[in-house]
Coordinates of N, CA and C in Angstrom, one line a residue:
M1 N 19.4 -13.1 -3.3 CA 20.9 -13.3 -3.0 C 21.7 -12.1 -3.7
L2 N 21.4 -11.9 -5.0 CA 22.1 -10.8 -5.7 C 21.9 -9.5 -5.0
G3 N 20.6 -9.2 -4.6 CA 20.3 -8.0 -3.9 C 21.1 -7.8 -2.6
H4 N 21.3 -8.9 -1.9 CA 22.1 -8.9 -0.7 C 23.6 -8.5 -1.0
V5 N 24.1 -9.1 -2.0 CA 25.5 -8.9 -2.4 C 25.7 -7.4 -2.9
L6 N 24.7 -6.9 -3.7 CA 24.8 -5.5 -4.2 C 24.7 -4.6 -3.1
R7 N 23.8 -4.8 -2.1 CA 23.6 -3.9 -1.0 C 24.9 -3.8 -0.2
N8 N 25.5 -4.9 0.1 CA 26.7 -4.9 0.9 C 27.9 -4.3 0.2
C9 N 28.1 -4.6 -1.1 CA 29.1 -4.0 -1.9 C 29.0 -2.5 -1.9
R10 N 27.8 -2.1 -2.1 CA 27.6 -0.6 -2.2 C 27.9 0.0 -0.8
R11 N 27.5 -0.6 0.3 CA 27.8 -0.1 1.6 C 29.3 0.0 1.9
I12 N 30.0 -1.1 1.5 CA 31.5 -1.1 1.8 C 32.2 -0.1 0.9
L13 N 31.8 0.0 -0.3 CA 32.4 1.0 -1.2 C 32.1 2.5 -0.8
R14 N 30.9 2.7 -0.4 CA 30.5 4.1 0.1 C 31.3 4.4 1.4
E15 N 31.4 3.5 2.3 CA 32.2 3.7 3.5 C 33.7 4.0 3.1
A16 N 34.2 3.3 2.1 CA 35.6 3.6 1.7 C 35.7 5.0 1.1
L17 N 34.7 5.4 0.3 CA 34.7 6.7 -0.3 C 34.6 7.8 0.8
D18 N 33.7 7.6 1.8 CA 33.6 8.6 2.8 C 34.8 8.7 3.7
S19 N 35.5 7.6 3.9 CA 36.6 7.6 4.8 C 38.0 8.0 4.1
G20 N 37.9 8.0 2.8 CA 39.2 8.4 2.1 C 39.9 7.1 1.7
T21 N 39.5 6.0 2.1 CA 40.2 4.7 1.7 C 40.2 4.5 0.2
A22 N 39.1 4.9 -0.5 CA 38.9 4.7 -1.9 C 40.0 5.4 -2.6
D23 N 40.3 6.6 -2.2 CA 41.4 7.4 -2.9 C 42.8 6.7 -2.7
Q24 N 43.0 6.2 -1.5 CA 44.3 5.6 -1.2 C 44.5 4.3 -2.0
L25 N 43.3 3.6 -2.3 CA 43.4 2.4 -3.1 C 43.3 2.7 -4.6
G26 N 43.0 4.0 -5.0 CA 43.0 4.3 -6.4 C 41.6 4.0 -7.0
L27 N 40.6 3.8 -6.2 CA 39.3 3.6 -6.8 C 38.6 4.9 -7.3
D28 N 38.2 4.9 -8.5 CA 37.5 6.0 -9.1 C 36.2 6.3 -8.4
R29 N 35.9 7.5 -8.1 CA 34.6 7.9 -7.5 C 33.5 7.5 -8.3
G30 N 33.5 7.7 -9.6 CA 32.5 7.3 -10.6 C 32.1 5.8 -10.5
F31 N 33.2 5.0 -10.3 CA 33.0 3.5 -10.1 C 32.2 3.2 -8.9
V32 N 32.6 3.9 -7.8 CA 31.9 3.6 -6.5 C 30.4 4.1 -6.6
V33 N 30.2 5.2 -7.1 CA 28.8 5.8 -7.2 C 27.9 5.0 -8.2
A34 N 28.6 4.3 -9.2 CA 27.8 3.6 -10.2 C 27.3 2.2 -9.7
I35 N 27.7 1.7 -8.6 CA 27.2 0.5 -8.0 C 25.7 0.6 -7.8
P36 N 24.9 -0.2 -8.4 CA 23.4 0.0 -8.2 C 23.0 -0.4 -6.8
S37 N 22.0 0.4 -6.4 CA 21.4 0.1 -5.1 C 20.3 -1.0 -5.3
Y38 N 20.0 -1.6 -4.2 CA 19.0 -2.7 -4.2 C 17.9 -2.3 -3.3
H39 N 16.7 -2.4 -3.9 CA 15.5 -2.1 -3.1 C 14.6 -3.4 -3.2
P40 N 14.4 -4.1 -2.1 CA 13.6 -5.3 -2.2 C 12.2 -5.0 -2.6
P41 N 11.6 -6.0 -3.3 CA 10.2 -5.7 -3.8 C 9.3 -5.6 -2.6
V42 N 8.3 -4.7 -2.8 CA 7.3 -4.5 -1.8 C 6.3 -5.6 -1.8
R43 N 6.1 -6.3 -0.7 CA 5.1 -7.4 -0.6 C 3.7 -6.8 -0.4
R44 N 2.8 -7.2 -1.3 CA 1.4 -6.8 -1.1 C 0.8 -7.5 0.1
R45 N -0.1 -6.9 0.7 CA -0.8 -7.4 1.9 C -1.7 -8.6 1.4
S46 N -1.6 -9.7 2.1 CA -2.4 -10.9 1.8 C -3.7 -10.8 2.5
P47 N -4.8 -11.3 1.9 CA -6.1 -11.3 2.6 C -6.0 -12.2 3.8
F48 N -7.0 -12.1 4.7 CA -7.0 -12.9 5.9 C -7.2 -14.4 5.5
P49 N -6.5 -15.3 6.1 CA -6.9 -16.7 5.9 C -8.3 -17.0 6.4
D50 N -9.0 -18.0 5.8 CA -10.4 -18.2 6.2 C -10.6 -18.4 7.7
E51 N -9.7 -19.1 8.3 CA -9.8 -19.4 9.8 C -9.8 -18.1 10.6
L52 N -8.9 -17.2 10.2 CA -8.8 -15.9 10.9 C -10.1 -15.1 10.6
A53 N -10.5 -15.0 9.4 CA -11.7 -14.2 9.1 C -12.9 -14.8 9.8
Q54 N -13.0 -16.1 9.9 CA -14.1 -16.7 10.7 C -14.1 -16.4 12.2
A55 N -12.9 -16.4 12.7 CA -12.7 -16.0 14.1 C -13.0 -14.5 14.4
L56 N -12.6 -13.7 13.4 CA -12.9 -12.2 13.6 C -14.4 -11.9 13.4
A57 N -15.1 -12.7 12.7 CA -16.5 -12.5 12.5 C -17.4 -13.4 13.4
H58 N -16.8 -14.1 14.3 CA -17.6 -15.0 15.1 C -18.5 -14.2 16.1
P59 N -19.7 -14.6 16.2 CA -20.7 -13.8 17.0 C -20.2 -13.6 18.5
D60 N -19.5 -14.6 19.1 CA -19.1 -14.4 20.5 C -18.0 -13.3 20.5
N61 N -17.1 -13.3 19.6 CA -16.0 -12.3 19.6 C -16.6 -10.9 19.3
L62 N -17.5 -10.9 18.4 CA -18.2 -9.6 18.0 C -18.9 -9.0 19.2
R63 N -19.6 -9.9 19.9 CA -20.3 -9.4 21.1 C -19.4 -8.9 22.2
R64 N -18.3 -9.6 22.4 CA -17.3 -9.2 23.4 C -16.7 -7.8 23.0
M65 N -16.4 -7.7 21.7 CA -15.8 -6.4 21.2 C -16.8 -5.3 21.5
E66 N -18.1 -5.5 21.2 CA -19.1 -4.5 21.4 C -19.3 -4.1 22.8
E67 N -19.2 -5.1 23.7 CA -19.4 -4.8 25.1 C -18.2 -4.1 25.7
E68 N -17.0 -4.4 25.3 CA -15.8 -3.8 25.9 C -15.4 -2.5 25.2
F69 N -15.6 -2.3 23.9 CA -15.1 -1.2 23.2 C -16.2 -0.2 22.7
D70 N -17.4 -0.6 22.7 CA -18.5 0.2 22.1 C -19.7 0.2 23.0
P71 N -19.7 0.5 24.3 CA -20.8 0.3 25.1 C -22.0 1.2 24.8
F72 N -21.8 2.3 24.0 CA -22.8 3.3 23.7 C -23.3 3.1 22.3
D73 N -23.0 2.0 21.6 CA -23.4 1.6 20.3 C -23.1 2.7 19.3
G74 N -21.9 3.0 19.2 CA -21.5 4.0 18.1 C -21.3 3.4 16.8
G75 N -21.3 2.1 16.7 CA -21.2 1.5 15.3 C -19.9 0.8 15.1
L76 N -19.1 0.6 16.2 CA -17.8 0.0 16.0 C -17.9 -1.5 15.5
R77 N -18.8 -2.2 16.1 CA -19.0 -3.6 15.7 C -19.5 -3.6 14.2
D78 N -20.4 -2.8 13.9 CA -20.9 -2.8 12.5 C -19.8 -2.5 11.5
A79 N -18.9 -1.5 11.8 CA -17.8 -1.2 11.0 C -16.9 -2.4 10.8
W80 N -16.6 -3.0 12.0 CA -15.7 -4.2 12.0 C -16.3 -5.3 11.1
E81 N -17.6 -5.6 11.2 CA -18.2 -6.6 10.4 C -18.1 -6.2 8.9
M82 N -18.3 -5.0 8.6 CA -18.2 -4.5 7.2 C -16.8 -4.7 6.7
L83 N -15.8 -4.4 7.5 CA -14.4 -4.6 7.1 C -14.1 -6.1 6.8
V84 N -14.5 -6.9 7.7 CA -14.2 -8.4 7.6 C -15.0 -9.0 6.4
L85 N -16.3 -8.6 6.3 CA -17.1 -9.3 5.3 C -16.9 -8.7 3.9
T86 N -16.4 -7.5 3.8 CA -16.3 -6.9 2.4 C -14.8 -6.9 2.0
G87 N -13.9 -6.9 2.9 CA -12.5 -6.8 2.5 C -12.0 -5.5 2.1
R88 N -12.9 -4.5 2.3 CA -12.5 -3.1 1.9 C -11.5 -2.5 2.9
R89 N -11.0 -1.4 2.5 CA -10.0 -0.6 3.4 C -10.9 0.1 4.5
V90 N -10.2 0.4 5.6 CA -10.9 1.1 6.7 C -11.5 2.4 6.3
N91 N -10.7 3.2 5.5 CA -11.2 4.5 5.0 C -12.4 4.3 4.2
E92 N -12.4 3.3 3.3 CA -13.6 3.0 2.4 C -14.8 2.7 3.2
V93 N -14.7 2.0 4.3 CA -15.8 1.6 5.1 C -16.3 2.8 6.0
L94 N -15.4 3.5 6.6 CA -15.8 4.6 7.5 C -16.3 5.8 6.8
Q95 N -16.0 6.0 5.6 CA -16.5 7.2 4.8 C -17.6 6.9 3.8
V96 N -18.3 5.8 4.0 CA -19.4 5.5 3.1 C -20.6 6.5 3.3
R97 N -21.3 6.7 2.3 CA -22.5 7.6 2.4 C -23.6 6.8 3.1
Y98 N -24.6 7.6 3.6 CA -25.7 7.0 4.2 C -26.4 6.0 3.3
E99 N -26.6 6.3 2.1 CA -27.3 5.4 1.1 C -26.3 4.5 0.5
C100 N -25.5 3.7 1.3 CA -24.4 2.9 0.7 C -24.8 1.5 0.3
I101 N -26.1 1.2 0.5 CA -26.6 -0.2 0.1 C -27.7 0.0 -0.9
S102 N -27.9 -1.1 -1.7 CA -29.1 -1.1 -2.6 C -29.2 -2.6 -3.0
R103 N -30.3 -2.8 -3.7 CA -30.5 -4.2 -4.3 C -30.7 -4.0 -5.8
L104 N -30.0 -4.9 -6.5 CA -30.1 -5.0 -8.0 C -30.5 -6.4 -8.3
N105 N -31.7 -6.6 -8.9 CA -32.2 -7.9 -9.2 C -32.2 -8.8 -8.0
G106 N -32.5 -8.3 -6.9 CA -32.5 -9.1 -5.6 C -31.2 -9.3 -5.0
L107 N -30.0 -8.8 -5.6 CA -28.7 -9.0 -5.0 C -28.4 -7.8 -4.1
A108 N -27.9 -8.1 -2.9 CA -27.5 -7.0 -2.0 C -26.1 -6.4 -2.5
L109 N -26.1 -5.1 -2.6 CA -24.9 -4.4 -3.0 C -24.4 -3.4 -2.0
F110 N -23.1 -3.2 -1.9 CA -22.5 -2.2 -1.0 C -21.7 -1.2 -1.9
W111 N -22.1 0.0 -1.8 CA -21.5 1.1 -2.6 C -20.5 1.8 -1.8
H112 N -19.3 2.1 -2.4 CA -18.2 2.7 -1.7 C -17.3 3.4 -2.7
D113 N -16.4 4.2 -2.2 CA -15.4 4.9 -3.1 C -14.1 4.3 -2.8
Q114 N -13.3 4.0 -3.8 CA -12.0 3.5 -3.7 C -11.0 4.6 -4.0
T115 N -10.9 5.5 -3.0 CA -10.2 6.8 -3.2 C -8.7 6.6 -3.5
K116 N -8.1 5.5 -2.9 CA -6.7 5.3 -3.1 C -6.3 5.1 -4.6
V117 N -7.2 4.4 -5.3 CA -7.0 4.1 -6.7 C -7.8 4.9 -7.6
G118 N -8.6 5.8 -7.1 CA -9.4 6.7 -7.9 C -10.7 6.1 -8.5
N119 N -11.2 5.1 -7.9 CA -12.5 4.5 -8.4 C -13.6 4.9 -7.5
Y120 N -14.5 5.6 -8.0 CA -15.6 6.2 -7.2 C -16.9 5.5 -7.5
D121 N -17.8 5.4 -6.5 CA -19.1 4.8 -6.7 C -19.1 3.4 -7.2
Q122 N -18.3 2.6 -6.5 CA -18.1 1.2 -6.9 C -19.0 0.3 -6.0
A123 N -19.5 -0.8 -6.6 CA -20.4 -1.7 -5.9 C -19.8 -3.1 -5.8
I124 N -20.0 -3.7 -4.6 CA -19.7 -5.1 -4.5 C -20.8 -5.9 -3.9
R125 N -21.0 -7.1 -4.2 CA -22.0 -7.9 -3.6 C -21.7 -8.2 -2.1
I126 N -22.7 -8.2 -1.3 CA -22.5 -8.5 0.1 C -23.5 -9.5 0.6
P127 N -23.2 -10.2 1.7 CA -24.2 -11.1 2.2 C -25.5 -10.4 2.7
D128 N -26.6 -11.1 2.7 CA -27.9 -10.5 3.2 C -27.7 -10.1 4.6
R129 N -27.0 -10.9 5.4 CA -26.8 -10.6 6.8 C -26.2 -9.2 7.0
L130 N -25.2 -8.8 6.2 CA -24.5 -7.5 6.2 C -25.5 -6.4 5.8
F131 N -26.2 -6.7 4.7 CA -27.2 -5.8 4.2 C -28.2 -5.4 5.3
T132 N -28.7 -6.4 6.1 CA -29.6 -6.2 7.2 C -28.9 -5.4 8.3
L133 N -27.7 -5.7 8.6 CA -26.9 -5.0 9.6 C -26.8 -3.5 9.3
I134 N -26.5 -3.2 8.0 CA -26.4 -1.8 7.6 C -27.7 -1.1 7.6
E135 N -28.8 -1.8 7.2 CA -30.1 -1.2 7.3 C -30.4 -0.8 8.8
Q136 N -30.1 -1.7 9.7 CA -30.3 -1.4 11.1 C -29.5 -0.2 11.6
R137 N -28.2 -0.1 11.1 CA -27.4 1.0 11.5 C -28.0 2.3 10.9
Q138 N -28.5 2.3 9.7 CA -29.1 3.4 9.1 C -30.3 3.9 9.9
A139 N -31.1 3.0 10.4 CA -32.3 3.3 11.3 C -31.8 4.0 12.6
K140 N -30.8 3.4 13.2 CA -30.2 4.0 14.4 C -29.7 5.4 14.2
T141 N -29.0 5.6 13.0 CA -28.5 6.9 12.7 C -29.6 7.9 12.5
R142 N -30.6 7.5 11.7 CA -31.8 8.3 11.4 C -32.5 8.7 12.7
T143 N -32.7 7.8 13.7 CA -33.3 8.1 15.0 C -32.5 9.1 15.8
R144 N -31.2 8.9 15.8 CA -30.3 9.8 16.6 C -30.3 11.2 15.9
F145 N -30.3 11.2 14.6 CA -30.2 12.5 13.9 C -31.5 13.3 14.1
T146 N -32.6 12.6 14.0 CA -33.9 13.4 14.3 C -34.1 13.7 15.7
G147 N -33.5 12.9 16.6 CA -33.6 13.2 18.0 C -32.8 14.5 18.4
R148 N -31.8 14.8 17.7 CA -31.0 16.0 17.9 C -31.6 17.2 17.4

């Protein structure tokens, strides 16, 4: 509420200053300029609700996406599943290295760089299903690379 009042007061006084009305009323320019501006707090992005994440990762929806948008198997579905299952940023998923997965004491790990915040070579636990999916994508990439 206070931010709304400050924003409108500042707007009215600045218009008065620009139009010359402030001088006619005897308002000091320093007073008008000193009114603080209000910047609403930036809301952080919330994670997907569980129901939405489940719908995004549902096999029927993934199959449809693959058929309609990635008929040549370029990895769109795999990238999408990685995004949904890891919660990482698009850039972090699309720029992973070939050797982006490993196992530590039997736990599947996904290695990535968090370039936005300057954290490099970070690992998070991932489901075995995603680990297998990435292994399959690596095999496809290896086959295509050697084929060229």
